[in-house]
CSV table of C-alpha atoms in Angstrom, one decimal:
chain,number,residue,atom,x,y,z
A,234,UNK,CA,-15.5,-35.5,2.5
A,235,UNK,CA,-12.1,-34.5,2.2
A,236,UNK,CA,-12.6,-33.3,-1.2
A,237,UNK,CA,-15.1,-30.6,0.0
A,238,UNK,CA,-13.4,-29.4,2.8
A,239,UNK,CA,-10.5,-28.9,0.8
A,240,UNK,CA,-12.7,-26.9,-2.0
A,241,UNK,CA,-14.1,-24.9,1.3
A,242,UNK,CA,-10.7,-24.4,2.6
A,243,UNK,CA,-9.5,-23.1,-0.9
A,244,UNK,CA,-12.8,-20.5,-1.4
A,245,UNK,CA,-12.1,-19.1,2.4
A,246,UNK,CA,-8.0,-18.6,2.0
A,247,UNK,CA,-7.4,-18.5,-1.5
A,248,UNK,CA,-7.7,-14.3,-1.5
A,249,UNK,CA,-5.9,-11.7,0.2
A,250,UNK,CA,-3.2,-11.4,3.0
A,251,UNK,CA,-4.3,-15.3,3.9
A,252,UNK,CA,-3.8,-16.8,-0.1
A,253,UNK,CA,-0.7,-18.8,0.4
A,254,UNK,CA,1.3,-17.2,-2.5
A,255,UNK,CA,1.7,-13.9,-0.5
A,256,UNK,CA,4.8,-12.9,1.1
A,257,UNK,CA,5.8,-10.0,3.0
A,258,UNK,CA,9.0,-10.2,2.0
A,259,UNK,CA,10.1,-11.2,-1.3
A,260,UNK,CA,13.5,-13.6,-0.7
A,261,UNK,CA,15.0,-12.9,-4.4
A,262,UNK,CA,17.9,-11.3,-5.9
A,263,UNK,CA,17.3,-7.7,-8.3
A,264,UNK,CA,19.0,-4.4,-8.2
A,265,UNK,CA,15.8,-3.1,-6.0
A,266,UNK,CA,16.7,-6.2,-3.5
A,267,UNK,CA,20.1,-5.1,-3.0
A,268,UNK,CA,19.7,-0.9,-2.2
A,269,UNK,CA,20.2,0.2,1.1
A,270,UNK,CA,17.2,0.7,3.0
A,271,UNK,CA,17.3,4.0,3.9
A,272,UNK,CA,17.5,4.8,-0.3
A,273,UNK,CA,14.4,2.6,-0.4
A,274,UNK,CA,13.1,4.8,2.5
A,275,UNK,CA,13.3,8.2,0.8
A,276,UNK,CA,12.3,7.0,-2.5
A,277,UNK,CA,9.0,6.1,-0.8
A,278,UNK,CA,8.7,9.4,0.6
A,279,UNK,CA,9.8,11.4,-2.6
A,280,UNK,CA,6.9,9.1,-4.6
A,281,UNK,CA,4.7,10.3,-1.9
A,282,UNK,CA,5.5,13.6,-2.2
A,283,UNK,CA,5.3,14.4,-5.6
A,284,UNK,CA,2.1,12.7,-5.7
A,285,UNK,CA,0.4,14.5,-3.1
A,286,UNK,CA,2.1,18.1,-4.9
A,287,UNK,CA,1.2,16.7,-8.5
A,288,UNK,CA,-2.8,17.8,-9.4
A,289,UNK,CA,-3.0,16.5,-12.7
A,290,UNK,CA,-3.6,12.8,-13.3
A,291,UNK,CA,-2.0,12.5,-16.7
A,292,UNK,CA,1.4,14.4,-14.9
A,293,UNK,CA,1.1,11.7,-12.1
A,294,UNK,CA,0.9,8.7,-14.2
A,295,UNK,CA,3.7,10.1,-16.6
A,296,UNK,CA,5.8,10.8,-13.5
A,297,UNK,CA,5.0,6.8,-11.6
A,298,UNK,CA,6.2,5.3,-15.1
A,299,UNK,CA,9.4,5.9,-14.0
A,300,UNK,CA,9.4,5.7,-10.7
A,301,UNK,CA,7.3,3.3,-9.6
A,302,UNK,CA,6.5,1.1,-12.7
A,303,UNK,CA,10.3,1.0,-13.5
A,304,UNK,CA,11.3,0.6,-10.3
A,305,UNK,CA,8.2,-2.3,-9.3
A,306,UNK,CA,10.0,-4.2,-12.8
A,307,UNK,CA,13.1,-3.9,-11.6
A,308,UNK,CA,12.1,-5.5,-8.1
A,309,UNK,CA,11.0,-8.2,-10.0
A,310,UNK,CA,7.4,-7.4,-8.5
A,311,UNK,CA,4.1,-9.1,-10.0
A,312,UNK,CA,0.4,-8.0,-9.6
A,313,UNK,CA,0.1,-11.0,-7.2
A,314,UNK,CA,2.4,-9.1,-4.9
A,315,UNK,CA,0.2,-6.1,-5.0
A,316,UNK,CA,-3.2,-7.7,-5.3
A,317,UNK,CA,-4.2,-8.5,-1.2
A,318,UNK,CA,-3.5,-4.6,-0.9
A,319,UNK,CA,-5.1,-3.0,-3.7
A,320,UNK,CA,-8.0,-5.3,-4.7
A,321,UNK,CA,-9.5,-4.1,-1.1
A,322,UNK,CA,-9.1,-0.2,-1.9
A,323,UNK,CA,-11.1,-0.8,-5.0
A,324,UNK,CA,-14.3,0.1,-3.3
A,325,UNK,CA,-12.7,3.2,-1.3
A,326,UNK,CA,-11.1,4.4,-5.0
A,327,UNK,CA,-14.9,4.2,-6.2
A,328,UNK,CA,-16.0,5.9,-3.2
A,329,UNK,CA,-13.8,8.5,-3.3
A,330,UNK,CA,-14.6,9.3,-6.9
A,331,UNK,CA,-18.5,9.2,-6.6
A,332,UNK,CA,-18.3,11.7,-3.4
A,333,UNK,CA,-15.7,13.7,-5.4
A,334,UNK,CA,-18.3,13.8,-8.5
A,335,UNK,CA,-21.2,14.5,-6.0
A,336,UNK,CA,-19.7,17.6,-4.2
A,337,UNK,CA,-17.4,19.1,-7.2
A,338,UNK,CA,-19.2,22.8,-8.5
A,339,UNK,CA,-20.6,22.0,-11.5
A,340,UNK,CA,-21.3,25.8,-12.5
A,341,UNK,CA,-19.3,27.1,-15.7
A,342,UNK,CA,-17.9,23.6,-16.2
A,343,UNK,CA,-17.6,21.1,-19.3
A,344,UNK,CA,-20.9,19.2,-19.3
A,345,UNK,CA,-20.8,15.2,-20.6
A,346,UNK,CA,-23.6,13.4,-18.7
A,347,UNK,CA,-25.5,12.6,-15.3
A,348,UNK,CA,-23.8,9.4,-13.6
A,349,UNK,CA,-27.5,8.8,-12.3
A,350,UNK,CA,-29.9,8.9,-15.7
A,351,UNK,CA,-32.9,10.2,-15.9
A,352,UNK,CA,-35.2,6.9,-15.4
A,353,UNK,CA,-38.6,8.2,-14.7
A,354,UNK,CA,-38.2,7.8,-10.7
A,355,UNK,CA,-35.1,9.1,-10.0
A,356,UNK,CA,-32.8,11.1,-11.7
A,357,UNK,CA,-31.2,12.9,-13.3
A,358,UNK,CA,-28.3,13.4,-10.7
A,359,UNK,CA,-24.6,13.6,-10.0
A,360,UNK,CA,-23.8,15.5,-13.1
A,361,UNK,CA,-20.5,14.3,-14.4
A,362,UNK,CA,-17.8,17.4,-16.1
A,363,UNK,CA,-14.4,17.0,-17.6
A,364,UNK,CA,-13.7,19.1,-15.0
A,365,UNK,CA,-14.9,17.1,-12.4
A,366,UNK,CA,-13.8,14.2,-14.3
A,367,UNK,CA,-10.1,15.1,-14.4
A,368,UNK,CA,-10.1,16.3,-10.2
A,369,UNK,CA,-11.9,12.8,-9.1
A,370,UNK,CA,-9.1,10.9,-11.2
A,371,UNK,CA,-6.2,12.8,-9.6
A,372,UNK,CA,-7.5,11.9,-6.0
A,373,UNK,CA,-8.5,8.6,-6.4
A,374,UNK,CA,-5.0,7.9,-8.6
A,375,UNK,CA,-2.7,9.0,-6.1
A,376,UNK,CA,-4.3,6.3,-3.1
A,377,UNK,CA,-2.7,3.1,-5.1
A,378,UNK,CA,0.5,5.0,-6.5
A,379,UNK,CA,1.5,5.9,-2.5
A,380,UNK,CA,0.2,2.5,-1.6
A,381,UNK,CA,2.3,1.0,-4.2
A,382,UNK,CA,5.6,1.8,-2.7
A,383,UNK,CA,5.2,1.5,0.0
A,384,UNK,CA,4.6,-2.6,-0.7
A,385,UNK,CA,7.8,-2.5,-3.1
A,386,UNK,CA,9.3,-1.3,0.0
A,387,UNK,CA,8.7,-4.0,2.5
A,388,UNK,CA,8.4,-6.8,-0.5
A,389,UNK,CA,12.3,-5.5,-0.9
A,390,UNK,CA,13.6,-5.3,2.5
A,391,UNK,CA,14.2,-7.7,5.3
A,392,UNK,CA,13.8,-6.8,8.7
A,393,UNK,CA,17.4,-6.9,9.7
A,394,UNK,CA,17.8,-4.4,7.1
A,395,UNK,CA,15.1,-2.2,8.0
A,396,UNK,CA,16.0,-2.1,11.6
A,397,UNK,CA,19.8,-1.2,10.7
A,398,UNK,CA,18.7,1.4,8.1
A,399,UNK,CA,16.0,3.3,11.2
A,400,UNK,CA,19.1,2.9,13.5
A,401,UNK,CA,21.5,4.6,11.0
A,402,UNK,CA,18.8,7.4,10.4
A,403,UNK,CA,19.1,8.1,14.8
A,404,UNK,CA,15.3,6.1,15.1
A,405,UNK,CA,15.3,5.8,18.6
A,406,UNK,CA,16.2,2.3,19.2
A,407,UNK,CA,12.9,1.4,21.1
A,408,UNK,CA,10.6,2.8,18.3
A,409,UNK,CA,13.2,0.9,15.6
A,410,UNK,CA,12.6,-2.2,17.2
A,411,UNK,CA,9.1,-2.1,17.8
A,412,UNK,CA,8.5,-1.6,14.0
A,413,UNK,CA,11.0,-4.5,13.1
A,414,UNK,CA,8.9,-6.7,15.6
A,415,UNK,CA,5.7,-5.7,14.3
A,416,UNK,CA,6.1,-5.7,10.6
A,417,UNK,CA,8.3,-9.1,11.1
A,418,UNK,CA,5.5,-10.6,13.0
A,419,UNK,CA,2.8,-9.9,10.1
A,420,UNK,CA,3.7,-13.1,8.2
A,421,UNK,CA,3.2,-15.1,11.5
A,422,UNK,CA,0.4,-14.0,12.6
A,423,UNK,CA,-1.0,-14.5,8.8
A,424,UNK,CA,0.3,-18.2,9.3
A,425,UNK,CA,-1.3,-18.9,12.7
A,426,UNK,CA,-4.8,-17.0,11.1
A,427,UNK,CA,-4.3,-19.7,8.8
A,428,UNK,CA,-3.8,-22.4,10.9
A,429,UNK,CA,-6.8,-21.5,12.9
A,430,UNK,CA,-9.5,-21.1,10.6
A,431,UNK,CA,-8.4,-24.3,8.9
A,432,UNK,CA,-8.7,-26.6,12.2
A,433,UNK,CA,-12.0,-24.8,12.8
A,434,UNK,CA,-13.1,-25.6,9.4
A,435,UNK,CA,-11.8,-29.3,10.2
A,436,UNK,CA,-14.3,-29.2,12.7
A,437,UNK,CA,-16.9,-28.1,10.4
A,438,UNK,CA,-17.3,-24.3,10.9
A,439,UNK,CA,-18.4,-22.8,7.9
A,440,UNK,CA,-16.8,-18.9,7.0
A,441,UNK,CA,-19.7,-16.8,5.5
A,442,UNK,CA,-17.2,-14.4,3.3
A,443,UNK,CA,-20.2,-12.9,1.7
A,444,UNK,CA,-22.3,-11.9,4.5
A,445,UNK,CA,-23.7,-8.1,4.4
A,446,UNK,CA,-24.8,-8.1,8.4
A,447,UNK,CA,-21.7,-6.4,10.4
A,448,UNK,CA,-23.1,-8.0,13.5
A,449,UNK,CA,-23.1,-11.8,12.0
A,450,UNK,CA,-19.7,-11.1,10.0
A,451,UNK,CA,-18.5,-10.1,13.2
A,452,UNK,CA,-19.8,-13.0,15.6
A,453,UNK,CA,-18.6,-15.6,12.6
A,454,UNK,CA,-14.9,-14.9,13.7
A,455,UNK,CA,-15.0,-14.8,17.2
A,456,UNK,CA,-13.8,-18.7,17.4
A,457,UNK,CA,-10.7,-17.0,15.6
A,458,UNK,CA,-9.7,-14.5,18.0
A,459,UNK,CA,-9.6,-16.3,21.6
A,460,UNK,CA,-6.9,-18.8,19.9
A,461,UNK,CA,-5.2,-16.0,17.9
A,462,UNK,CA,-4.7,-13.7,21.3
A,463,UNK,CA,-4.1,-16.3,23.0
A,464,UNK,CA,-1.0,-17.4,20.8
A,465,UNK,CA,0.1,-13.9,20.5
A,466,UNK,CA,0.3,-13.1,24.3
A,467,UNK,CA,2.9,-16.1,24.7
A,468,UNK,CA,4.8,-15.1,21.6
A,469,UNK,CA,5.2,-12.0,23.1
A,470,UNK,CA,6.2,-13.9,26.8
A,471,UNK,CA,9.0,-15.4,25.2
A,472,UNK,CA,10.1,-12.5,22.6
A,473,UNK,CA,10.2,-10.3,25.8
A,474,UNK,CA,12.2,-13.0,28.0
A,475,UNK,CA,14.1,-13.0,25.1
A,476,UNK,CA,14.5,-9.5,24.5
A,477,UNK,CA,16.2,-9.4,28.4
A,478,UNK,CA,18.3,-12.2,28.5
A,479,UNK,CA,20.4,-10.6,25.2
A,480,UNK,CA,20.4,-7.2,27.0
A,481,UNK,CA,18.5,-4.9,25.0
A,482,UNK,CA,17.8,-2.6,27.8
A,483,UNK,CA,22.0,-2.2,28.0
A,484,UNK,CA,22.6,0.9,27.0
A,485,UNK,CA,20.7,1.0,23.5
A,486,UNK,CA,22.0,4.5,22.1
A,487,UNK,CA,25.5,3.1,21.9
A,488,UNK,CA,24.9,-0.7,20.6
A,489,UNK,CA,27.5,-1.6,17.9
A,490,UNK,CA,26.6,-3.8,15.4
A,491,UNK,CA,28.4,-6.6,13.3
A,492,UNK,CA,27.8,-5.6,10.1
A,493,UNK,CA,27.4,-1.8,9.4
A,494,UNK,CA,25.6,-0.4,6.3
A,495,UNK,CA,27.5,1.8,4.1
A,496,UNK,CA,25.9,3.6,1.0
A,497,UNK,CA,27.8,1.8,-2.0
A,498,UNK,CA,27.8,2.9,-6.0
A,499,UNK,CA,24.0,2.2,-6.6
A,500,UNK,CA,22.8,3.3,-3.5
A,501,UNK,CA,24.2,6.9,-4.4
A,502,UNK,CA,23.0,6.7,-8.0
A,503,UNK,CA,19.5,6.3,-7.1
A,504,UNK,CA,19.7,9.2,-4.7
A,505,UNK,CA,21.1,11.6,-6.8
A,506,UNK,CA,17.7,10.1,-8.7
A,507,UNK,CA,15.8,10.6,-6.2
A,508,UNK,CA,16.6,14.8,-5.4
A,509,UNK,CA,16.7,14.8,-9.6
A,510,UNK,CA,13.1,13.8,-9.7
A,511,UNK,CA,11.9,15.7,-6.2
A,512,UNK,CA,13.9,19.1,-7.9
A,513,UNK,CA,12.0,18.8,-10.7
A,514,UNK,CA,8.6,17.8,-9.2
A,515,UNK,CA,9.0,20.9,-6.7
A,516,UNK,CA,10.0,23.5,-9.7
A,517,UNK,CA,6.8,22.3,-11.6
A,518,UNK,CA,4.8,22.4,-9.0
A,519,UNK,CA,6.4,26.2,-8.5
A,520,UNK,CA,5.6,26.7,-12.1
A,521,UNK,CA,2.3,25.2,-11.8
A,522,UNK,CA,2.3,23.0,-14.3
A,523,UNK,CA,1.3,19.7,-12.9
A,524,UNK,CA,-2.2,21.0,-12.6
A,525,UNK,CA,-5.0,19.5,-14.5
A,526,UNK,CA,-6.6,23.5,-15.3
A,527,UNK,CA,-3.6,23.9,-17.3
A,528,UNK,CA,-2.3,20.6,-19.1
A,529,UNK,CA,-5.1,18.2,-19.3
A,530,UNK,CA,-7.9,20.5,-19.4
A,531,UNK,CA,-6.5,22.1,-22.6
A,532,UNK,CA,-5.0,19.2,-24.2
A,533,UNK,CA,-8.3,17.0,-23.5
A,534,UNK,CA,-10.6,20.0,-25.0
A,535,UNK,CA,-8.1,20.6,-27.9
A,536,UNK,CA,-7.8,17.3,-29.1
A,537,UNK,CA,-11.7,16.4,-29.0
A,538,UNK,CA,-12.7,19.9,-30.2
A,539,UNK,CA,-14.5,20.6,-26.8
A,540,UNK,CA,-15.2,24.6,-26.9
């Protein structure tokens, strides 16, 4: 009996943001680890950046090699780390790409072949260009590299950190603490999901993971959410009692701190970096060269002798 609720238990929380081997924050030592968090801050919005003004795909993976993949290594970051955030965007990537394929113009274009064949009944449909081909891959490429960041980010910075760096960037304190709070109360609130769902399944309630009916999938976790509110509306009793009695209504805009951050040898290396890399990504956007009309298009077409 045991047996099979443990092999229940291990099909229900084994994937995503619940699997056990997922952590926020990654507790380890790397040259990533150690940055100052407001570096880590505008890297993530220079990445974002020049992936939003980069058009070609072959320009944006050639540009994330360095500074993401690079970066992701040096953080010491595996795909387990990334999996619970970018296994679930797999269907809106292929979403994104078919609606992309759908509505793209598909007059004076490179023909290669109907995504829909012609099977008698249906089809042909959704014709599919290089063209079309090369813009769907751009947009559905840039949703994990700003994703990706973003989780090297967090997976690299504790909240004490984080906190310090939005003070230091003149946050306002309330909006600084309020995303310390709720990005450090992510990992419990994971933990008491878990601790939830497994005494319900103690009890014998079954999880259907699979089910397609919204209104079922939805009624299924209702025993989850009365204990989970619940919990989190006397966590936030005592955080806010707790909150008071160390005076953080005293005065906020002049609060000195014990340890202050200071931008050290590293910290302004990878700056300099980071206005190297946004420079140059702004220049060839200027120039227009990170465009797939004029790299990949040609270079695609020349190498394949495509007229």
């Amino acid at each position: 009996m045991y047996g099979e609720f443990n092999q229940r238990r291990n099909n229900d929380l084994s994937f995503g943001l619940l699997s056990e081997d997922f952590k926020i924050y990654k507790n380890i030592d790397s040259v990533i680890h150690r940055l100052d968090s407001r570096v880590k801050f505008f890297w993530v919005l220079v990445v974002g950046i020049v992936m939003i003004l980069f058009k070609d795909p072959i320009w944006m993976f050639a540009f994330s090699i360095p500074a993401f993949f690079l970066v992701s290594w040096m953080a010491k970051m595996t795909w387990n780390d990334y999996k619970p955030i970018l296994v679930p965007i797999v269907m809106i990537c292929t979403l994104a790409f078919l609606i992309n394929q759908w509505l793209y113009p598909y007059e004076h274009t490179t023909f290669l072949f109907y995504l829909i064949p012609d099977m008698g009944v249906i089809g042909p449909a959704i014709p599919v260009s290089l063209e079309s081909l090369l813009h769907a891959s751009a947009i559905v490429l840039r949703i994990p590299l700003l994703m990706g960041p973003v989780r090297v980010f967090i997976g690299t910075t504790p909240m004490k950190d984080l906190a310090s760096g939005f003070t230091k960037m003149k946050f306002p304190p309330e909006v600084t603490m309020s995303i310390s709070i709720a990005m450090g109360y992510l990992p419990v609130l994971l933990a008491q999901l878990r601790s939830v769902m497994e005494s319900q399944m103690a009890r014998g309630y079954t999880f259907e993971s699979g089910t397609k009916n919204p209104v079922k999938a939805l009624t299924q976790f209702t025993p989850l959410m009365v204990p989970l509110v619940m919990r989190s509306i006397i966590r936030a009793e005592f955080l806010a009692a707790a909150m008071v009695c160390r005076g953080f209504e005293y005065d906020p805009q002049h609060r000195t701190y014990l340890k202050e951050i200071k931008l050290r040898r590293n910290d302004k290396i990878a700056l300099i970096l980071c206005f190297s890399g946004l420079g140059f990504a702004i220049y060839a956007t200027i120039m227009g060269w990170p465009r797939w009309e004029v790299f990949s298009l040609p270079l695609i077409k020349s190498l394949f002798g495509i007229a």
